[in-house]
Amino acid sequence: MGRQRRFRRRPRPALPTQTELDALPADRRLELIDLDRQNRHRQVNTWILAAGVAATVGTLLVTGLTLRSGQDQLNIAREGQVTDRYARAVEQLGSNKREVRTAAIYALERIARDSERDRLAIRDVLAAYVREHDPDPSKVKDDKLPQEPDTDVHAALTTLARRPNEPTEAADLDLHGIRTPAMVFTVTLLKHDGILTSIEGPNLINANLTNANLTRATLTRADLRDANLTNANLTNARLINAKLGGADLTDANLAGANLASANLTNARLINTHLINAKLGGADLTDARLISADLTDADLNDANLTRANLTNADLTDANLAGANLAGADLRGVRGVSEAMVRKAAKTNAETLFGPLPNP
C-alpha cells in the first residue's frame, strides 16, 4: 500500500499580545493599524458587492415572472377573443339573411387560420352546414335540384377546399351526402384519410381522394380524371356523366353507385366493389376490372372494349348490349361464355376460359 500524503491546514498565526505591540517601534505599530483598516475595508466592499449581485438577480427574476405573467394574460385574452368570434360566427350561421350567413362562413375561415386548435371543429361545422342547407338529392327529384349551390353553400364548399393544411393524423373529413354540381376547385384536393390540402388544376383533376368518405355524394358531371380514389367510400354516390378517365379506384366501394354514361376509360377498378352499381352506357374502354365485384351490376350498353375483367365476379350482372370486343374475361365468375356471347357483343379477340398458371 503506497504512502499517502497528508495535507494539514496551516495554523493561523497567533495575534500579538499587548506587550509585544508595546515593544514595537511607533512606525511598525502604525503599519499594523493601516493593514487592519485595509482588511476591514475589503470585507465591507465584498459584502456590498455580494448584496448588489443578489439584488440584481432578484430584479431579473421578478422581471421574468412579470413578463411570463403578462404573456399568459395576453394568451388568455387572445383565446377569449377567438372564442367570442367563433361563438358569434356560429350564431350568425342561423340567420335568416343569406348575406349574413355567407359573412359568418368567411369569418370562420379567418378564425381557422388564426387558431389551429379550432380548425378541425370549424371544418366539421362547415361540412355539416353544407349537408343541412343544400337540397338532399334523395328527397328532391333531379329536375327540381338547382344546377348550382346557393351562395352560402358555395362559400362553405370553397372554404373547405382552400383551408390550411392539416396534420395527417387528423380525423377524417366526412363529406357524405354533399352535392357539388358545377363547383370548380381551382386549388383544392382531398388527400389520404379525407383531409383537404392543395393541388393544381381545375375541378378535381388529379385529386387525391384516398380513403375519402363520399357516401351518397352527388358528383354529377364532376371532372375526376386521373384522380386517386383508392379505398374511397362512394357507396350510393351519384356520378352520372362524371369524367373518371385514368382514375384509380382500386379497392374503392362503389356499391349502388350511379355511374350511368360516366367516362371510365383506362380507369383502375382492381378489387373494386361495384355490387348493384349502375354502369349503363358507361365508357370502360381499356379499364382494368381485375377481381372487381360486379354482382347485380347494370352494364347495359356499356363499352368494355379491351377491358381486363380477369377473375371478376359477374354474378347476375346485366350485360345486355355491352361491348366486350377484345375484353379479357378469363377466370370470370358467375357467368358462362355462352351467357356472355348471348347477351353482349364479342369478337374473335375476346378472351374466355381459365387464366394460365403463373
PDB file of N, CA, C and O in Angstrom, residues 9 80 239:
ATOM      1  N   ARG A   9      -3.972  21.586   7.487  1.00  0.00           N
ATOM      2  CA  ARG A   9      -4.237  23.012   7.383  1.00  0.00           C
ATOM      3  C   ARG A   9      -3.174  23.782   8.148  1.00  0.00           C
ATOM      4  O   ARG A   9      -2.859  23.450   9.279  1.00  0.00           O
ATOM      5  N   GLY A  80     -59.776  34.241 -25.455  1.00  0.00           N
ATOM      6  CA  GLY A  80     -61.127  34.738 -25.205  1.00  0.00           C
ATOM      7  C   GLY A  80     -61.710  35.438 -26.422  1.00  0.00           C
ATOM      8  O   GLY A  80     -62.890  35.259 -26.749  1.00  0.00           O
ATOM      9  N   LEU A 239     -72.634   9.630 -59.830  1.00  0.00           N
ATOM     10  CA  LEU A 239     -71.529  10.022 -60.696  1.00  0.00           C
ATOM     11  C   LEU A 239     -71.958   9.978 -62.158  1.00  0.00           C
ATOM     12  O   LEU A 239     -71.183   9.635 -63.048  1.00  0.00           O
TER      13      LEU A 239
END
